[in-house]
Amino acid sequence: MAFANTHLLSRLWLKRGLLTLLASQALPPETSLVSGKTLRSRPQPRKLPSSEPRLRPKPQAPKVQPQVTPLRPPRAFATWPVLWQQLFERVKAGHVVWTYPLLGSDLWQKPSPGLAERRAFLGRLVKEPPVYPQGTHTFWPYQMADAVAQPELFWAGVRQLKASVVMILGLEAGQKLLSRPVVPYSQHHAYGCHVMVFQEIQDLAQNLALYGAMRRMQRDVLAALGLNPVA
């Protein structure tokens, strides 16, 4: 019999899918709850996209090379060669030490090829924006006119000058002072200082793009260390 005109209880069964009961003849499978046909599962509701904001990846800090292992304890000032002691007396203390291969010769005013170009470049470093307060920049060599590198005397002088940042101009100079191969714009921790290595002066002086990249990197690092340009 079909639940066409039946009582309230049978209507509840009708809502559950029961259409026919005790039929006198065979019925199509779709009307039977006990047929061998597999029932289709109800479609699952679609998941709505989450309304939570996606977190953006944090910017990566500039890659800094591992700490350089000191060669030996810094040499006391009294043990320095006389020429180095005399030059140190002429150098002013500063937060940022600049160095390059011919700096020792230039500080002693020894004539050499490219001297005028190097002097003009150092003037740009000090006078062109960003300009920093007096006492920010200083210059200290790692070799004299004899071109014999003295890394120990250089780092001893950096400590005596109370510097926290070292700017090395030239990959050869960087390799001698850090005892490892270096690349332009690389950053290192060495002997208590934040060290940056750039190209040679002639390359920076002749290429505005390289020079601008160096100045931007210098500004960002000094700002992170609390050293800011004058207003």
Tab-separated table of C-alpha atoms in Angstrom:
chain	number	residue	atom	x	y	z
A	1	MET	CA	0.000	0.000	0.000
A	2	ALA	CA	1.170	3.508	-0.689
A	3	PHE	CA	1.126	6.291	1.819
A	4	ALA	CA	-1.166	8.577	-0.112
A	5	ASN	CA	-3.969	9.346	2.296
A	6	THR	CA	-2.829	8.032	5.626
A	7	HIS	CA	-2.534	9.160	9.195
A	8	LEU	CA	0.061	11.468	10.714
A	9	LEU	CA	2.482	8.689	11.710
A	10	SER	CA	2.740	7.405	8.165
A	11	ARG	CA	3.511	10.907	6.954
A	12	LEU	CA	6.548	10.924	9.188
A	13	TRP	CA	7.777	7.752	7.466
A	14	LEU	CA	7.046	9.374	4.138
A	15	LYS	CA	9.400	12.217	5.010
A	16	ARG	CA	12.101	9.649	5.763
A	17	GLY	CA	11.797	8.226	2.231
A	18	LEU	CA	9.361	5.296	2.680
A	19	LEU	CA	7.039	5.378	-0.316
A	20	THR	CA	5.465	1.922	-0.464
A	21	LEU	CA	4.692	-0.873	2.024
A	22	LEU	CA	3.373	-4.391	1.334
A	23	ALA	CA	2.821	-3.750	-2.368
A	24	SER	CA	1.029	-6.462	-4.252
A	25	GLN	CA	3.329	-6.253	-7.246
A	26	ALA	CA	6.997	-5.631	-7.972
A	27	LEU	CA	7.988	-1.983	-7.860
A	28	PRO	CA	10.853	-0.119	-9.516
A	29	PRO	CA	14.060	-0.048	-7.443
A	30	GLU	CA	13.977	3.702	-6.943
A	31	THR	CA	10.805	3.361	-4.832
A	32	SER	CA	12.271	0.752	-2.478
A	33	LEU	CA	14.501	1.258	0.521
A	34	VAL	CA	15.702	-2.344	0.456
A	35	SER	CA	16.772	-2.643	-3.171
A	36	GLY	CA	20.355	-3.519	-4.091
A	37	LYS	CA	20.959	-0.096	-5.616
A	38	THR	CA	23.505	1.982	-3.706
A	39	LEU	CA	22.065	5.188	-2.397
A	40	ARG	CA	23.841	8.380	-3.312
A	41	SER	CA	25.351	10.290	-0.460
A	42	ARG	CA	24.216	13.766	0.123
A	43	PRO	CA	26.466	16.424	-1.393
A	44	GLN	CA	28.815	17.921	1.146
A	45	PRO	CA	28.537	21.647	1.684
A	46	ARG	CA	31.363	23.678	0.136
A	47	LYS	CA	33.907	25.083	2.522
A	48	LEU	CA	33.988	28.808	2.465
A	49	PRO	CA	37.406	30.445	2.338
A	50	SER	CA	38.724	31.470	5.704
A	51	SER	CA	38.159	35.075	6.601
A	52	GLU	CA	41.359	35.173	8.652
A	53	PRO	CA	44.031	37.372	7.054
A	54	ARG	CA	47.060	35.597	5.675
A	55	LEU	CA	50.305	36.445	7.370
A	56	ARG	CA	52.907	37.957	5.077
A	57	PRO	CA	56.424	36.575	5.343
A	58	LYS	CA	58.736	38.790	7.332
A	59	PRO	CA	61.472	40.520	5.321
A	60	GLN	CA	64.822	38.829	5.560
A	61	ALA	CA	67.587	40.707	7.276
A	62	PRO	CA	70.805	41.226	5.332
A	63	LYS	CA	72.941	38.104	5.479
A	64	VAL	CA	75.885	38.518	7.824
A	65	GLN	CA	78.818	36.149	7.668
A	66	PRO	CA	79.881	34.281	10.838
A	67	GLN	CA	82.231	35.843	13.357
A	68	VAL	CA	85.861	35.991	12.305
A	69	THR	CA	88.186	34.202	14.694
A	70	PRO	CA	90.887	36.585	15.993
A	71	LEU	CA	94.418	35.656	14.968
A	72	ARG	CA	95.845	36.588	18.367
A	73	PRO	CA	95.151	39.117	21.167
A	74	PRO	CA	95.334	42.769	20.018
A	75	ARG	CA	98.799	44.263	20.273
A	76	ALA	CA	99.337	46.909	22.923
A	77	PHE	CA	100.028	50.382	21.588
A	78	ALA	CA	103.518	50.436	23.128
A	79	THR	CA	104.536	47.447	20.979
A	80	TRP	CA	103.530	49.042	17.673
A	81	PRO	CA	106.239	50.083	15.214
A	82	VAL	CA	107.142	53.760	15.564
A	83	LEU	CA	105.692	54.665	12.157
A	84	TRP	CA	102.318	53.237	13.132
A	85	GLN	CA	102.357	55.001	16.473
A	86	GLN	CA	103.139	58.323	14.776
A	87	LEU	CA	100.332	57.892	12.264
A	88	PHE	CA	97.850	56.922	14.951
A	89	GLU	CA	98.570	60.163	16.791
A	90	ARG	CA	97.364	62.050	13.695
A	91	VAL	CA	94.125	60.072	13.275
A	92	LYS	CA	90.896	61.144	14.962
A	93	ALA	CA	88.628	58.703	16.753
A	94	GLY	CA	85.366	57.811	15.003
A	95	HIS	CA	82.476	55.375	14.954
A	96	VAL	CA	83.153	54.291	11.343
A	97	VAL	CA	86.613	53.337	10.072
A	98	TRP	CA	87.276	53.413	6.316
A	99	THR	CA	90.252	51.645	4.765
A	100	TYR	CA	91.646	50.702	1.354
A	101	PRO	CA	94.994	49.400	0.033
A	102	LEU	CA	96.773	52.747	-0.549
A	103	LEU	CA	95.382	54.567	2.488
A	104	GLY	CA	98.644	54.335	4.436
A	105	SER	CA	100.552	55.875	1.574
A	106	ASP	CA	97.885	58.565	1.104
A	107	LEU	CA	97.846	59.524	4.784
A	108	TRP	CA	101.597	60.080	4.620
A	109	GLN	CA	101.004	62.097	1.445
A	110	LYS	CA	103.207	59.886	-0.693
A	111	PRO	CA	102.741	60.598	-4.436
A	112	SER	CA	101.154	57.651	-6.247
A	113	PRO	CA	98.953	57.076	-9.317
A	114	GLY	CA	95.298	57.943	-8.697
A	115	LEU	CA	95.967	60.012	-5.572
A	116	ALA	CA	93.831	62.964	-6.717
A	117	GLU	CA	90.953	60.631	-7.626
A	118	ARG	CA	91.067	58.942	-4.216
A	119	ARG	CA	91.107	62.279	-2.390
A	120	ALA	CA	88.096	63.465	-4.376
A	121	PHE	CA	86.265	60.236	-3.577
A	122	LEU	CA	86.912	60.537	0.160
A	123	GLY	CA	85.620	64.108	0.006
A	124	ARG	CA	82.378	62.810	-1.509
A	125	LEU	CA	82.012	60.298	1.310
A	126	VAL	CA	82.181	63.024	3.929
A	127	LYS	CA	80.400	65.924	2.227
A	128	GLU	CA	77.659	64.402	0.052
A	129	PRO	CA	74.312	63.367	1.607
A	130	PRO	CA	73.793	61.586	3.852
A	131	VAL	CA	76.059	63.781	5.989
A	132	TYR	CA	76.832	62.498	9.478
A	133	PRO	CA	77.848	64.383	12.611
A	134	GLN	CA	81.491	65.248	13.175
A	135	GLY	CA	83.313	62.325	14.721
A	136	THR	CA	81.431	59.682	12.749
A	137	HIS	CA	84.029	58.862	10.067
A	138	THR	CA	87.739	58.214	10.373
A	139	PHE	CA	90.439	56.515	8.264
A	140	TRP	CA	92.934	53.877	9.349
A	141	PRO	CA	95.246	51.826	7.092
A	142	TYR	CA	96.122	48.162	7.200
A	143	GLN	CA	99.443	48.632	5.403
A	144	MET	CA	101.958	51.430	4.853
A	145	ALA	CA	103.809	52.454	1.713
A	146	ASP	CA	105.753	49.171	1.816
A	147	ALA	CA	102.449	47.375	0.948
A	148	VAL	CA	102.993	44.786	3.693
A	149	ALA	CA	99.597	43.982	5.199
A	150	GLN	CA	99.399	44.238	8.982
A	151	PRO	CA	95.938	42.937	9.964
A	152	GLU	CA	96.834	42.779	13.663
A	153	LEU	CA	97.892	46.438	13.742
A	154	PHE	CA	94.786	47.410	11.793
A	155	TRP	CA	92.355	45.760	14.214
A	156	ALA	CA	94.330	47.003	17.205
A	157	GLY	CA	93.970	50.520	15.817
A	158	VAL	CA	90.243	50.041	15.206
A	159	ARG	CA	89.836	49.126	18.866
A	160	GLN	CA	91.901	52.119	19.998
A	161	LEU	CA	89.734	54.399	17.812
A	162	LYS	CA	86.630	52.961	19.543
A	163	ALA	CA	84.978	52.206	16.201
A	164	SER	CA	81.992	49.879	15.813
A	165	VAL	CA	81.789	49.814	11.997
A	166	VAL	CA	84.481	49.113	9.393
A	167	MET	CA	84.074	49.937	5.691
A	168	ILE	CA	86.579	48.103	3.481
A	169	LEU	CA	87.052	49.379	-0.069
A	170	GLY	CA	88.468	46.629	-2.263
A	171	LEU	CA	88.085	42.863	-2.312
A	172	GLU	CA	91.807	42.283	-1.852
A	173	ALA	CA	91.752	44.416	1.281
A	174	GLY	CA	88.703	42.551	2.558
A	175	GLN	CA	90.337	39.178	2.062
A	176	LYS	CA	93.502	40.243	3.892
A	177	LEU	CA	91.646	41.746	6.848
A	178	LEU	CA	89.036	38.989	7.214
A	179	SER	CA	91.245	36.026	6.214
A	180	ARG	CA	88.595	34.672	3.838
A	181	PRO	CA	87.317	35.229	0.284
A	182	VAL	CA	84.819	38.091	0.122
A	183	VAL	CA	82.343	39.538	-2.367
A	184	PRO	CA	81.065	43.114	-2.826
A	185	TYR	CA	78.356	44.243	-0.375
A	186	SER	CA	79.021	41.332	1.966
A	187	GLN	CA	78.666	41.917	5.712
A	188	HIS	CA	80.655	40.323	8.490
A	189	HIS	CA	81.142	40.330	12.268
A	190	ALA	CA	84.805	40.742	13.046
A	191	TYR	CA	86.671	41.703	16.223
A	192	GLY	CA	83.629	43.347	17.770
A	193	CYS	CA	82.761	45.374	14.656
A	194	HIS	CA	80.183	45.282	11.886
A	195	VAL	CA	82.229	45.025	8.677
A	196	MET	CA	81.129	45.774	5.115
A	197	VAL	CA	83.147	45.095	1.974
A	198	PHE	CA	82.723	47.069	-1.258
A	199	GLN	CA	84.425	47.410	-4.627
A	200	GLU	CA	87.672	49.286	-5.238
A	201	ILE	CA	87.592	53.091	-5.149
A	202	GLN	CA	88.092	53.474	-8.903
A	203	ASP	CA	85.066	51.274	-9.618
A	204	LEU	CA	82.853	53.128	-7.128
A	205	ALA	CA	84.033	56.520	-8.357
A	206	GLN	CA	83.283	55.744	-12.013
A	207	ASN	CA	79.978	53.902	-11.596
A	208	LEU	CA	77.086	55.857	-10.069
A	209	ALA	CA	74.993	52.694	-9.609
A	210	LEU	CA	77.692	50.970	-7.546
A	211	TYR	CA	78.333	54.131	-5.553
A	212	GLY	CA	74.628	54.622	-4.840
A	213	ALA	CA	74.234	51.013	-3.693
A	214	MET	CA	77.165	51.440	-1.320
A	215	ARG	CA	75.709	54.641	0.159
A	216	ARG	CA	72.277	53.077	0.677
A	217	MET	CA	73.775	50.063	2.405
A	218	GLN	CA	75.953	52.310	4.570
A	219	ARG	CA	72.928	54.429	5.558
A	220	ASP	CA	70.788	51.412	6.453
A	221	VAL	CA	73.466	49.729	8.553
A	222	LEU	CA	74.398	52.902	10.410
A	223	ALA	CA	70.727	53.641	11.108
A	224	ALA	CA	70.291	50.121	12.538
A	225	LEU	CA	73.220	50.834	14.867
A	226	GLY	CA	71.756	54.178	15.967
A	227	LEU	CA	74.016	56.382	13.813
A	228	ASN	CA	71.861	58.824	11.847
A	229	PRO	CA	72.631	61.725	9.479
A	230	VAL	CA	72.317	65.297	10.643
A	231	ALA	CA	68.964	67.003	9.920
